[in-house]
Coordinates of C-alpha atoms in Angstrom, one line a residue:
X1 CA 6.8 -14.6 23.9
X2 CA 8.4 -17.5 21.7
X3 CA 11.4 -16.7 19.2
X4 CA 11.0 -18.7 15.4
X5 CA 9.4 -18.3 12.5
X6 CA 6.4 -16.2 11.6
X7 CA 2.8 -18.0 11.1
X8 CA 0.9 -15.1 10.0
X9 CA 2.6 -14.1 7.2
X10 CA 0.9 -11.2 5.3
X11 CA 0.8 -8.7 2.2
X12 CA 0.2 -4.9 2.4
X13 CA -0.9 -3.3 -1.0
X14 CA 0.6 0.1 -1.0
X15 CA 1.9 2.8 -3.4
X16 CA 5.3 3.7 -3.6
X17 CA 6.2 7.8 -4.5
X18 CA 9.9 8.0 -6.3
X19 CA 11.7 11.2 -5.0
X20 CA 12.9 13.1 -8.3
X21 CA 13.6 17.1 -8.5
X22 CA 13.0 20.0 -11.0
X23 CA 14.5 22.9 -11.9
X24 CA 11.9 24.8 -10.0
X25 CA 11.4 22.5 -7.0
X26 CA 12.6 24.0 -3.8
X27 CA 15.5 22.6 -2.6
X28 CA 15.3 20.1 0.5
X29 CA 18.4 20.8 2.3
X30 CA 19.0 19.3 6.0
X31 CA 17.2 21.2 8.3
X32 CA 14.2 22.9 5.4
X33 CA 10.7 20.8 5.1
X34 CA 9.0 20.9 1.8
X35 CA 6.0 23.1 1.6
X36 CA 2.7 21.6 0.7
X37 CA 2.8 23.7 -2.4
X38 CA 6.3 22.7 -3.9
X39 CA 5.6 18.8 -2.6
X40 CA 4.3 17.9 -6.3
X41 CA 7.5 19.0 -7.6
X42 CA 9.4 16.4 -5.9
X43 CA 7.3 13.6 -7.5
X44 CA 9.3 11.5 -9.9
X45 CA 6.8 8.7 -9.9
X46 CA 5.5 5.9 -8.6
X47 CA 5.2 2.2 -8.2
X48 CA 3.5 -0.8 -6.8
X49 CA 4.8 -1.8 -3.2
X50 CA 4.3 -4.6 -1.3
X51 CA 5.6 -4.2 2.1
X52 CA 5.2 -7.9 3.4
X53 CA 4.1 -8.1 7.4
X54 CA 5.0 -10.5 9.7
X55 CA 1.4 -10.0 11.9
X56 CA 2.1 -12.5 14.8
X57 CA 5.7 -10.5 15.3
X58 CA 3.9 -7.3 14.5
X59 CA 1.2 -7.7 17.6
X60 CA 4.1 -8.7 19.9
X61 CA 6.6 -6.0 19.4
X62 CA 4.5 -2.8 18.5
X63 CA 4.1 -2.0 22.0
X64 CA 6.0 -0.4 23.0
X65 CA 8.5 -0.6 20.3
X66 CA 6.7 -0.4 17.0
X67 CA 7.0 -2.4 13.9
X68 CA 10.0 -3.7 13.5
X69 CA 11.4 -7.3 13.3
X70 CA 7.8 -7.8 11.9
X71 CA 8.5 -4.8 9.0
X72 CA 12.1 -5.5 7.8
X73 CA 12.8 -8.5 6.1
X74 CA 11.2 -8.3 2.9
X75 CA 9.7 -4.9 0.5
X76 CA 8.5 -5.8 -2.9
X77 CA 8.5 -2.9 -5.9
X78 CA 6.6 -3.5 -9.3
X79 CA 8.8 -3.3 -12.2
X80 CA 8.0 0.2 -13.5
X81 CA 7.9 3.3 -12.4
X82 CA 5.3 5.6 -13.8
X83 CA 6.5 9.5 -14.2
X84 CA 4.4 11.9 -12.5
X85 CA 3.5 13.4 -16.1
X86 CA 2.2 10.3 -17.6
X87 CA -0.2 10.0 -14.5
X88 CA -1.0 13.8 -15.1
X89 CA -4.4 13.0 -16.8
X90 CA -5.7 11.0 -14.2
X91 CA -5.3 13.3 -11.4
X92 CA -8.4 13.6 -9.5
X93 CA -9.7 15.5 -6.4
X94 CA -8.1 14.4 -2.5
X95 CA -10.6 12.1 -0.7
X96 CA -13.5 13.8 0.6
X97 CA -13.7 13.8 4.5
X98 CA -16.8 13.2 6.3
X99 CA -18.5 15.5 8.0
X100 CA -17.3 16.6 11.3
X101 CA -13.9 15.2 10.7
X102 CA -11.2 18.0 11.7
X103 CA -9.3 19.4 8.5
X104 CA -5.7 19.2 8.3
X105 CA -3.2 21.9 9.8
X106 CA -2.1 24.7 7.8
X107 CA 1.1 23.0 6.8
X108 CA -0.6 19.8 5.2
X109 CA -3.6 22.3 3.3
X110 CA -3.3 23.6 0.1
X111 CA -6.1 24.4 -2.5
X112 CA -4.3 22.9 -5.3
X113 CA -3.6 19.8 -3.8
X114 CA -7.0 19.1 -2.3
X115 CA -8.3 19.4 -6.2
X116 CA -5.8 17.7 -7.9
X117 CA -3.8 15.7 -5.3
X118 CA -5.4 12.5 -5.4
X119 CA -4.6 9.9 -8.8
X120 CA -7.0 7.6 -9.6
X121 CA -5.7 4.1 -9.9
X122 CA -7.7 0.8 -9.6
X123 CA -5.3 -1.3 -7.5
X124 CA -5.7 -5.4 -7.1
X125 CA -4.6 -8.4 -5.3
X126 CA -4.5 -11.7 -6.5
X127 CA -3.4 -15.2 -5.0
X128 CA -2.2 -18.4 -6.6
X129 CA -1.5 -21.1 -4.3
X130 CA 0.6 -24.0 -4.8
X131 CA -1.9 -25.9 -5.3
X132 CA -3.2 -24.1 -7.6
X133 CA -0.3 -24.1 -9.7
X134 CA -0.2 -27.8 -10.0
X135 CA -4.1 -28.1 -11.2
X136 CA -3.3 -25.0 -13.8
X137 CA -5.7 -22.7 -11.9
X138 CA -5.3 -18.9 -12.7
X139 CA -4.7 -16.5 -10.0
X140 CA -7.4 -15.4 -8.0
X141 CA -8.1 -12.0 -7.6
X142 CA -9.4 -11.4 -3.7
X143 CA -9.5 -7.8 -4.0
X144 CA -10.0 -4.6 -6.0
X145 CA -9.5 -0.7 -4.6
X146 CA -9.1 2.5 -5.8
X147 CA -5.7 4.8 -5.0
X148 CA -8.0 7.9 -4.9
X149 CA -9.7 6.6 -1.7
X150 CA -6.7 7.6 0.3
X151 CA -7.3 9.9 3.4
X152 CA -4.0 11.5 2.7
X153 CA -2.6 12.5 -0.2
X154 CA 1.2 12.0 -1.7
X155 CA 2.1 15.4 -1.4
X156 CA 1.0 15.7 2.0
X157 CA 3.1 12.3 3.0
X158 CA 6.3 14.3 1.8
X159 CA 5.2 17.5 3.7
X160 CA 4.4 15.9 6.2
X161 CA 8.0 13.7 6.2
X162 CA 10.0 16.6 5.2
X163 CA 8.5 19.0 8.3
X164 CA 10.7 18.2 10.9
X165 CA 14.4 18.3 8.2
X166 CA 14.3 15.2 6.8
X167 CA 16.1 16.0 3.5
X168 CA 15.2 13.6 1.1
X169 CA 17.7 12.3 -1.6
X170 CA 16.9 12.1 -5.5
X171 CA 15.9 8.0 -5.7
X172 CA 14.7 7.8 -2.3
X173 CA 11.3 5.7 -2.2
X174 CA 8.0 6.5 0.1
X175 CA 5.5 3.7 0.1
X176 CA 2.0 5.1 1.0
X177 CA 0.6 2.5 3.6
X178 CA -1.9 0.3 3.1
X179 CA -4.5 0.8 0.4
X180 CA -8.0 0.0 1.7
X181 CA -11.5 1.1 1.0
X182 CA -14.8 1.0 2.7
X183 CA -15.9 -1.9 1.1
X184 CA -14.2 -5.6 2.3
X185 CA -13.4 -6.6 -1.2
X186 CA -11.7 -3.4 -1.6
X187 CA -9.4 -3.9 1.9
X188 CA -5.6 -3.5 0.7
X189 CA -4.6 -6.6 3.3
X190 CA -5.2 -9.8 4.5
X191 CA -5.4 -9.0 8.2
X192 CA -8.1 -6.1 6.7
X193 CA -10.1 -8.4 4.1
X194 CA -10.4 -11.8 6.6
X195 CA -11.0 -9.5 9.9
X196 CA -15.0 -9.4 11.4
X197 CA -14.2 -8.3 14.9
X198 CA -15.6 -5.2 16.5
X199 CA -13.4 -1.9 16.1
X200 CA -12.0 -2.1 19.6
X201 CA -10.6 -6.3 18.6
X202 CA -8.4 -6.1 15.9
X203 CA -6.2 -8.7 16.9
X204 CA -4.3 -11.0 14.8
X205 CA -5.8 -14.2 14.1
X206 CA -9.2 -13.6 16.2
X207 CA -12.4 -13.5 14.5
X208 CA -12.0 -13.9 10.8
X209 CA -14.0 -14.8 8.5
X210 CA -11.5 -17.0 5.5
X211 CA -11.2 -16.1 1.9
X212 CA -12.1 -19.3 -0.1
X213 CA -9.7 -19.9 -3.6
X214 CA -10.9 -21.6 -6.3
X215 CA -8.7 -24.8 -4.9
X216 CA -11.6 -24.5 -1.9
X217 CA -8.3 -23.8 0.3
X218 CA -9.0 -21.0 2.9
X219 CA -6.5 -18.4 4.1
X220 CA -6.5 -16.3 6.8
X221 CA -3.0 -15.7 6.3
X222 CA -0.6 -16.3 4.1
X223 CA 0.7 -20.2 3.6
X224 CA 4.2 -21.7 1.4
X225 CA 3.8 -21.7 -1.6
X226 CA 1.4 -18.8 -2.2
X227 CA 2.4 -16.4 -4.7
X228 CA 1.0 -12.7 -4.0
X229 CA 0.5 -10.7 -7.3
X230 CA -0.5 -6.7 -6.9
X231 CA -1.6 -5.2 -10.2
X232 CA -2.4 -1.4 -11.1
X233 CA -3.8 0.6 -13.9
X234 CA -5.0 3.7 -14.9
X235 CA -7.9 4.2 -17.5
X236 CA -10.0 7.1 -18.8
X237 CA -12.2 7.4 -22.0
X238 CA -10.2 9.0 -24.9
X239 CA -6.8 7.9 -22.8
X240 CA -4.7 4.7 -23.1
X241 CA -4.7 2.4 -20.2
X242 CA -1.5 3.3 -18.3
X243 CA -0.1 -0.1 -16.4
X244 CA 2.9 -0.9 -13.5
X245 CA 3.4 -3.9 -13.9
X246 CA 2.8 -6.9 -12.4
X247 CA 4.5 -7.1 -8.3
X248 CA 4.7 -10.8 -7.7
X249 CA 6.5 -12.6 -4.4
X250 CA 6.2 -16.6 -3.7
X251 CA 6.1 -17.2 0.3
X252 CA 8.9 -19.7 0.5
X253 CA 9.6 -21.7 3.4
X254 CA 11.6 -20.5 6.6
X255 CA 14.9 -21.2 7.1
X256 CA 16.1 -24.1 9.3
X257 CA 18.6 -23.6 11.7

């Protein structure tokens, strides 16, 4: 091991849930989980999240400890927050699982959530490089998902959460993990999108194929000067396009000293 700065700096495009109450939520006291079935009524709304990762740290410290040092120094939020009633008409179905793949315990299955759990938001990443600012290049988007692609839904994360007494606390924030699809150019991350290694290999900085910007600079990983933009909307014939915002963060240099 070697103590400095990070070289493989990294973006995770996630979803963040903001922890509201009704009248006719249940409460969450110390001690009581959240049913499955009450979980919706805890949803205030949500957000963009970009939970920045430090992947060299990440690969040293995760065994056995977890992420930590590589986790903590830096969350990004999008600057709305969309109520869970305006995202009401684009509720959609949970992700279907494939066949053979074991269905969730009791306490993280409910009929109502597996029809209408899932929200169906088109999620993307974009990158402007330094570079790229100074020859007036656009951003350029390197990736395009869906939210309803998720294996989990929200309300199970907060059952889920809540199931040992956790009590959340009006305003607290969940952020979903990363948001990634089948396809690469849906993949919610760099270490994701650039990765080509087998399934057992999927190590840091090892066989990756580079995204190419406009600028014909390649990144693996993040570089100074790049600025990380996440964008999401929601859109259905006969309804207006719902946005959150843009989430933007410039990678500055480390700190000397």
């Amino acid at each position: 091991p070697a103590f400095g700065p990070c070289k493989l700096l990294d973006y995770e495009l996630e979803i963040g849930v903001f922890i509201g109450a009704n009248e006719d939520a249940q409460t969450n006291e110390l001690g009581a989980g959240i049913p499955i079935e009450y979980a919706r009524q805890h949803v205030f709304g949500l957000s963009l999240v970009n939970d920045w990762s430090a992947r060299d740290i990440q690969k040293w410290e995760y065994q056995p400890l977890g992420p930590f040092l590589a986790k903590n120094f830096a969350t990004s939020i999008s600057p709305w927050v969309v109520t869970a009633d305006a995202l009401l008409p684009y509720r959609c179905n949970a992700e279907t699982r494939a066949e053979g793949d074991p269905q969730p315990l009791d306490y993280l299955l409910d009929d109502g959530d597996q029809t209408t759990g899932g929200v169906d938001i088109t999620l993307e990443v974009l990158i402007q490089s330094e570079q790229m600012k100074e020859r007036g290049m656009e951003p350029f988007r390197v990736s395009q998902g869906s939210f309803k692609r998720m294996y989990w839904t929200l309300q199970q994360m907060i059952a889920h959460h809540t199931a040992s007494g956790c009590n959340l606390q009006v305003g607290d924030l969940l952020a979903s993990g990363t948001v990634s699809g089948p396809e690469r150019e849906s993949r919610g991350c760099l270490l994701e999108l650039t990765w080509d290694g087998s399934a057992n290999d999927p190590k840091p900085g090892t066989a990756r194929t580079p995204i190419v910007l406009p600028s014909s600079e390649e990144r693996k990983f993040l570089a100074d000067g790049d600025e990380v933009i996440l964008r999401g909307y929601c859109e259905k014939p006969g309804r207006a396009r719902i946005g959150f915002g843009e989430c933007r963060g410039i990678v500055l240099p480390a700190h000397q000293g």
